[in-house]
């Protein structure tokens, strides 16, 4: 069996499963957020009754993160609906925007977008917050009401996005009927050269198979190069499995996974035991690709989908209006550090927005010092508009006052993960997906630029 099949077999209580089997699996965690949470709660109440209790209040994680820093009253109300439900059901893990359990969330626009407006429990973007807060464990099943839930496959778990109806069912029963996906095998070899990042690896793979090339399939990433990727890198790659239509992305378990997970579970007092899965000698794949990382060049996924791969150096004629670094995919600490290595000592030529994925990442960047300045200061002095309000921000467009949202047709290079028309705001805008380093180089020149031009 493949890694995905092994996890699903165990969660189904079976010795063996194969692609195409329909099995009932037990959930270890159900995650939801402010956009889908109210709908999920509605389904749960409708189907199980208004006095029903959730299946396990210790296994539901609720993370408001999408449309938070906006004056839009319906968006603010969604956060309040989550809080009321958490109080009613006594759910253990709720990363509220405010500290008052009986309060109401409203964003104060008069304070501007840059200074933090959240309380001490706020966790930021769900997929980045889940591992940071100790909710991702090897061998487990994670369901989330968000397509990029697959990011947690970096931790050797089966993690996938589900709709509100399925999530309402999981909320009431703790289980879900799943078809076991076929597995595609991506063997990573070689070593990334300077100027290249994990984002280039996944854009390379998606470019190879197309934005629907992995539809309802597991994408298994392994091989000697995978073992050398950091957890942040593995998260970037697993996150974008869905951009090829993948059901999930998954990595092997190793000492690095163990160190990360053990540390985070201990830090947050979450469940510390887990059972990883290892590769079998016999694995059945429907597709195999060997990717030699040492041969990759910086790539960009052009408008209008993540499969439109081109080399960054061939797009030097594309003039840009905006650059954006942020999201679960490209707003991690390591993403900002690599971005800052290119930007340092220079100035951006176009509007450039920086949105760390979580408050912890804001703190990391404000604490990290390069000579006499923090990385945060270096970015601000280079002209990057850095907000402390960690969230999804313009990655998903959002209300018109969302930080970084494209409200007019424009061209933007972005470290995010999705570029379908209208994704970051105006439906006539064009989004070019790239690594944080390529975004940095392009922000400096105002056109799509290979970051190796800025490496000393
Ligand atoms: S940052 Fe973007 S991709 Fe990630 S959860 Fe938020 S909207 Fe989705």
XYZ file of C-alpha atoms and ligand atoms in Angstrom:
464
model
C 0.000 0.000 0.000
C 1.005 3.624 -0.483
C 1.324 6.019 2.473
C -2.202 7.338 1.840
C -3.700 3.852 1.567
C -2.021 2.775 4.806
C -3.480 5.695 6.757
C -6.944 5.205 5.283
C -6.854 1.448 5.950
C -6.007 2.031 9.588
C -8.655 4.727 10.010
C -11.192 2.349 8.442
C -10.201 -0.530 10.723
C -9.100 -2.671 7.777
C -5.886 -4.579 7.115
C -5.871 -3.585 3.485
C -7.496 -1.062 1.147
C -6.893 -0.281 -2.479
C -7.608 2.654 -4.766
C -11.300 2.833 -5.597
C -12.532 1.234 -2.354
C -15.203 3.174 -0.478
C -14.460 3.133 3.226
C -15.763 4.780 6.379
C -12.870 6.465 8.121
C -12.629 7.953 11.595
C -11.549 11.579 11.808
C -8.827 12.647 14.214
C -9.363 16.388 13.730
C -12.048 18.502 12.069
C -10.974 22.074 11.351
C -13.202 24.893 10.223
C -12.916 28.679 9.864
C -14.980 31.849 9.626
C -16.022 31.412 5.996
C -17.257 27.809 6.169
C -17.773 27.375 9.920
C -21.193 29.069 10.108
C -22.439 26.957 7.185
C -21.054 23.776 8.741
C -22.708 24.615 12.053
C -25.976 25.202 10.174
C -25.775 21.750 8.544
C -24.889 20.158 11.885
C -27.894 21.739 13.622
C -30.274 20.966 10.780
C -29.276 17.299 10.549
C -28.630 16.451 14.187
C -31.096 18.776 15.937
C -30.684 22.093 17.682
C -29.758 20.461 20.990
C -27.211 18.073 19.480
C -23.657 17.865 20.820
C -20.564 17.608 18.621
C -18.976 14.168 18.415
C -15.840 15.183 20.321
C -15.216 18.709 21.573
C -11.487 17.954 21.886
C -11.132 17.096 18.190
C -12.713 20.146 16.622
C -10.413 23.069 15.906
C -11.936 26.417 14.937
C -9.702 29.094 13.452
C -11.113 32.410 12.202
C -8.630 33.633 9.612
C -10.162 34.617 6.265
C -12.243 37.808 6.289
C -11.178 39.224 9.635
C -9.626 42.665 9.257
C -12.542 44.271 7.460
C -15.436 46.504 8.459
C -17.804 44.207 6.573
C -20.421 43.466 9.224
C -21.395 40.053 7.844
C -17.773 38.928 8.001
C -17.445 40.232 11.579
C -20.675 38.436 12.476
C -19.275 35.124 11.197
C -16.562 35.297 13.854
C -19.235 35.903 16.513
C -21.230 32.882 15.277
C -18.149 30.707 15.760
C -17.654 32.058 19.295
C -21.264 31.431 20.273
C -21.049 27.860 18.984
C -17.769 27.242 20.808
C -19.322 28.481 24.084
C -22.427 26.376 23.581
C -20.492 23.194 22.750
C -17.512 23.905 25.046
C -15.086 23.253 22.193
C -11.504 23.155 23.428
C -9.608 24.685 20.529
C -10.879 28.041 19.340
C -8.362 30.642 18.232
C -10.547 33.694 18.623
C -9.748 37.140 17.257
C -10.634 38.757 20.608
C -9.942 37.713 24.181
C -13.435 38.307 25.593
C -15.411 35.025 25.313
C -18.648 37.019 25.480
C -17.560 39.876 23.258
C -18.225 40.824 19.649
C -15.645 41.285 16.946
C -15.502 44.537 15.033
C -12.556 45.802 13.058
C -11.587 49.415 13.746
C -10.629 50.898 10.374
C -9.505 54.170 11.973
C -6.437 52.381 13.333
C -5.358 51.475 9.807
C -4.442 48.049 8.451
C -0.877 47.716 9.672
C -1.069 47.585 13.480
C -2.336 44.424 15.143
C -5.930 44.358 16.249
C -6.224 40.837 17.603
C -6.101 39.331 21.074
C -3.749 36.805 22.616
C -5.418 33.626 21.275
C -5.605 34.567 17.613
C -3.644 32.093 15.491
C -3.752 33.432 11.920
C -4.145 31.357 8.763
C -5.584 27.954 9.637
C -3.190 25.706 7.696
C -0.112 27.372 9.153
C -1.687 27.653 12.603
C -2.682 23.969 12.786
C 0.905 22.658 12.923
C 2.143 25.594 15.002
C -0.546 24.882 17.590
C 0.112 21.142 17.696
C -2.878 19.813 15.739
C -1.070 17.986 12.936
C 0.188 14.490 13.735
C 1.661 11.721 11.580
C -0.641 8.878 10.611
C -3.809 10.803 11.470
C -6.825 11.926 9.456
C -7.448 15.665 9.275
C -10.552 17.032 7.619
C -10.887 20.752 7.062
C -13.492 22.925 5.404
C -10.847 24.409 3.161
C -9.195 23.055 0.055
C -5.651 23.752 1.245
C -6.101 21.475 4.259
C -3.843 19.167 2.209
C -0.893 21.223 3.525
C -0.792 19.011 6.635
C 0.282 16.095 4.440
C 3.770 17.498 5.077
C 3.451 15.804 8.480
C 2.787 12.314 7.089
C -0.941 12.521 7.649
C -3.979 12.219 5.429
C -5.338 15.757 5.249
C -7.991 16.890 2.831
C -10.550 19.606 2.275
C -14.252 18.798 2.560
C -17.448 20.781 1.978
C -19.788 22.118 4.633
C -22.249 19.216 4.263
C -19.576 16.592 4.845
C -18.117 18.699 7.648
C -21.525 18.964 9.341
C -21.707 15.167 9.210
C -18.195 14.760 10.642
C -19.080 17.251 13.373
C -21.937 15.006 14.451
C -20.418 11.563 13.933
C -16.612 11.804 13.688
C -16.522 9.759 10.516
C -16.829 10.112 6.756
C -17.248 7.853 3.734
C -14.263 8.236 1.412
C -13.167 6.717 -1.856
C -9.529 5.669 -1.581
C -7.633 7.778 -4.146
C -5.080 6.441 -6.591
C -1.555 7.605 -5.803
C 0.810 9.560 -8.027
C 4.483 9.289 -7.147
C 6.867 12.255 -7.250
C 10.397 11.210 -6.437
C 12.556 14.217 -5.597
C 16.285 13.959 -6.247
C 19.221 16.386 -6.295
C 19.609 19.649 -4.441
C 17.988 23.002 -5.073
C 20.427 25.585 -6.370
C 20.635 29.128 -4.954
C 17.631 31.231 -5.977
C 15.325 28.205 -6.048
C 12.667 27.365 -3.474
C 10.098 24.678 -2.670
C 7.526 26.774 -4.513
C 9.494 26.182 -7.714
C 9.362 22.438 -7.063
C 5.590 22.294 -6.780
C 5.004 24.721 -9.665
C 7.294 22.498 -11.734
C 5.222 19.402 -10.852
C 1.877 21.103 -11.495
C 3.181 22.485 -14.780
C 4.061 18.920 -15.763
C 0.622 17.405 -15.115
C -1.670 20.438 -15.459
C -4.046 22.040 -12.963
C -6.363 19.020 -13.136
C -3.648 16.391 -13.547
C -4.045 14.917 -10.083
C -7.830 15.126 -9.775
C -8.960 12.968 -6.841
C -5.510 11.452 -6.527
C -2.959 11.384 -3.744
C 0.367 13.048 -4.547
C 3.157 11.269 -2.695
C 6.453 13.157 -2.468
C 9.530 11.220 -1.383
C 13.084 10.445 -2.439
C 16.436 11.686 -1.156
C 15.722 15.369 -1.840
C 12.437 15.275 0.064
C 14.333 14.186 3.145
C 16.471 17.320 2.912
C 13.564 19.727 2.597
C 12.607 21.679 5.708
C 9.136 21.289 7.214
C 8.245 24.715 5.792
C 9.286 23.504 2.338
C 7.262 20.316 2.654
C 4.262 22.398 3.714
C 4.571 24.586 0.622
C 4.601 21.524 -1.619
C 1.791 19.609 0.099
C -0.310 22.796 0.240
C -0.452 23.035 -3.520
C -1.469 19.413 -4.224
C -4.995 20.767 -4.601
C -3.783 23.133 -7.325
C -3.399 20.040 -9.496
C -6.765 18.757 -8.249
C -5.143 16.379 -5.761
C -7.152 14.797 -2.951
C -4.120 15.073 -0.710
C -0.364 15.479 -0.737
C 1.835 13.421 1.547
C 5.440 13.124 2.724
C 7.282 10.431 4.608
C 7.836 10.637 8.350
C 11.380 11.279 9.560
C 13.348 12.695 12.472
C 12.604 16.226 11.324
C 8.853 15.573 11.312
C 9.091 14.022 14.734
C 11.073 16.924 16.205
C 8.599 19.490 14.850
C 5.463 17.638 15.905
C 6.731 16.631 19.357
C 7.852 20.180 20.096
C 4.552 21.734 18.994
C 2.329 19.205 20.772
C 4.286 19.699 23.989
C 4.261 23.473 23.686
C 0.499 23.606 23.242
C -0.476 20.675 25.437
C -2.165 18.801 22.598
C -2.180 15.028 22.142
C 1.421 13.894 21.987
C 1.032 10.312 20.786
C 0.761 9.270 17.167
C 1.626 6.444 14.822
C 3.355 7.391 11.574
C 3.162 5.254 8.435
C 6.190 4.035 6.533
C 6.558 3.098 2.906
C 5.881 -0.497 1.889
C 8.095 -2.332 -0.562
C 5.029 -2.815 -2.733
C 3.301 0.411 -3.696
C 0.957 0.785 -6.630
C 1.242 4.135 -8.390
C -0.789 5.373 -11.348
C 1.905 7.846 -12.353
C 5.583 8.334 -11.608
C 7.780 11.369 -12.068
C 11.382 11.887 -11.032
C 12.165 15.552 -10.385
C 15.845 16.472 -10.272
C 15.878 19.571 -8.103
C 19.397 20.497 -9.217
C 18.104 21.066 -12.757
C 15.200 23.363 -11.844
C 15.073 27.040 -12.701
C 12.801 29.656 -11.090
C 9.312 29.280 -12.550
C 6.093 31.270 -12.594
C 2.520 30.034 -13.024
C 0.891 32.541 -15.341
C -2.703 33.705 -15.430
C -5.234 32.051 -15.441
C -4.359 28.817 -13.608
C -1.564 27.250 -11.532
C -0.584 24.883 -14.340
C 0.541 27.657 -16.734
C 4.240 27.188 -16.012
C 6.903 29.345 -17.637
C 10.489 30.171 -16.713
C 10.789 33.461 -14.822
C 13.666 34.560 -17.053
C 11.420 34.239 -20.133
C 8.818 36.601 -18.672
C 11.024 39.631 -18.267
C 8.759 41.592 -20.611
C 5.749 41.290 -18.244
C 5.315 44.598 -16.412
C 3.675 44.393 -12.999
C 1.522 46.708 -10.896
C 1.806 44.892 -7.604
C 3.716 42.277 -5.622
C 2.312 40.263 -2.718
C 3.891 37.924 -0.196
C 1.674 36.069 2.229
C -0.801 33.175 2.695
C -0.459 29.660 4.074
C 1.770 28.766 1.131
C 4.085 31.757 0.981
C 3.723 33.646 4.258
C 5.833 31.501 6.570
C 8.915 32.760 8.433
C 11.333 31.078 6.027
C 9.445 32.575 3.059
C 9.856 36.083 4.459
C 13.525 35.503 5.295
C 14.302 34.403 1.724
C 12.232 37.303 0.390
C 14.179 39.704 2.635
C 17.550 38.330 1.476
C 16.737 39.607 -2.021
C 15.048 42.863 -0.954
C 17.607 43.915 1.663
C 19.261 47.251 0.900
C 17.048 47.900 -2.135
C 13.673 49.521 -2.694
C 10.575 48.118 -4.326
C 9.432 49.732 -7.577
C 5.767 48.738 -7.291
C 3.181 48.480 -4.506
C 4.303 45.522 -2.415
C 2.261 43.947 0.366
C 3.520 41.606 3.082
C 1.103 39.532 5.170
C 2.653 37.003 7.579
C 0.456 33.930 7.922
C 0.363 33.899 11.718
C 1.096 36.172 14.703
C 4.006 33.883 15.567
C 5.562 34.698 12.194
C 5.065 38.434 12.862
C 6.973 37.966 16.131
C 9.709 35.938 14.397
C 10.290 38.686 11.821
C 10.244 41.427 14.430
C 12.748 39.493 16.553
C 15.152 38.297 13.829
C 18.074 40.729 13.544
C 20.428 41.178 10.624
C 23.164 43.497 11.875
C 21.493 46.449 13.580
C 18.000 45.989 12.116
C 15.187 43.525 12.435
C 14.020 41.745 9.308
C 10.712 43.541 9.724
C 12.498 46.919 9.671
C 14.514 45.899 6.617
C 11.337 45.069 4.728
C 9.552 48.268 5.770
C 12.566 50.398 4.807
C 12.579 48.697 1.403
C 9.034 49.955 0.912
C 7.127 46.741 1.662
C 3.785 47.449 3.345
C 3.979 44.967 6.206
C 0.863 44.286 8.257
C 0.840 42.703 11.704
C -2.718 41.546 11.052
C -1.831 37.996 10.094
C -4.616 36.470 8.013
C -5.581 35.272 4.555
C -5.941 38.937 3.520
C -6.021 39.328 -0.276
C -5.131 35.708 -1.088
C -8.861 35.080 -1.476
C -9.885 38.586 -2.471
C -12.359 39.250 0.307
C -14.347 42.417 1.037
C -13.141 45.519 -0.807
C -11.315 46.961 2.224
C -9.135 43.829 2.524
C -5.412 44.591 2.793
C -3.699 44.126 -0.578
C -6.901 43.285 -2.466
C -6.894 44.173 -6.166
C -9.904 46.397 -6.618
C -9.062 47.373 -10.200
C -7.675 45.295 -13.074
C -3.942 44.920 -12.545
C -1.061 42.484 -12.785
C 0.305 41.049 -9.559
C 3.116 38.637 -8.804
C 2.234 36.660 -5.718
C 3.695 34.073 -3.356
C 0.185 32.647 -2.840
C -1.125 29.424 -4.317
C -4.064 30.084 -6.650
C -4.555 32.407 -9.608
C -7.913 31.678 -11.189
C -9.656 34.828 -12.494
C -10.892 37.004 -9.642
C -9.022 35.060 -6.989
C -7.324 38.105 -5.444
C -10.070 40.611 -6.170
C -10.957 42.147 -9.510
C -11.962 39.515 -12.028
C -9.919 41.137 -14.782
C -6.750 41.138 -12.709
C -3.955 38.753 -13.539
C -2.051 36.886 -10.841
C 1.363 35.312 -11.470
C 2.320 32.718 -8.877
C 5.975 32.517 -7.924
C 8.382 31.804 -5.089
C 8.961 34.495 -2.447
C 12.417 35.116 -3.948
C 10.986 35.631 -7.438
C 8.316 37.920 -5.969
C 11.070 39.933 -4.247
C 13.182 40.307 -7.401
C 10.105 41.290 -9.407
C 9.031 43.837 -6.781
C 12.413 45.538 -7.130
C 12.353 45.738 -10.940
C 8.590 46.113 -11.500
C 8.562 43.237 -13.995
C 8.831 39.489 -13.689
C 12.438 38.799 -12.778
C 14.565 35.736 -12.139
C 15.826 36.149 -8.543
C 19.264 34.826 -9.468
C 19.927 38.269 -10.969
C 20.093 39.543 -7.391
C 22.238 36.827 -5.851
C 25.745 37.908 -5.049
S -4.126 32.002 2.884
Fe -5.238 31.768 0.963
S -5.048 29.620 0.402
Fe -4.464 29.795 2.551
S -6.326 29.348 3.680
Fe -6.245 31.564 3.402
S -7.375 31.990 1.520
Fe -6.937 29.805 1.559
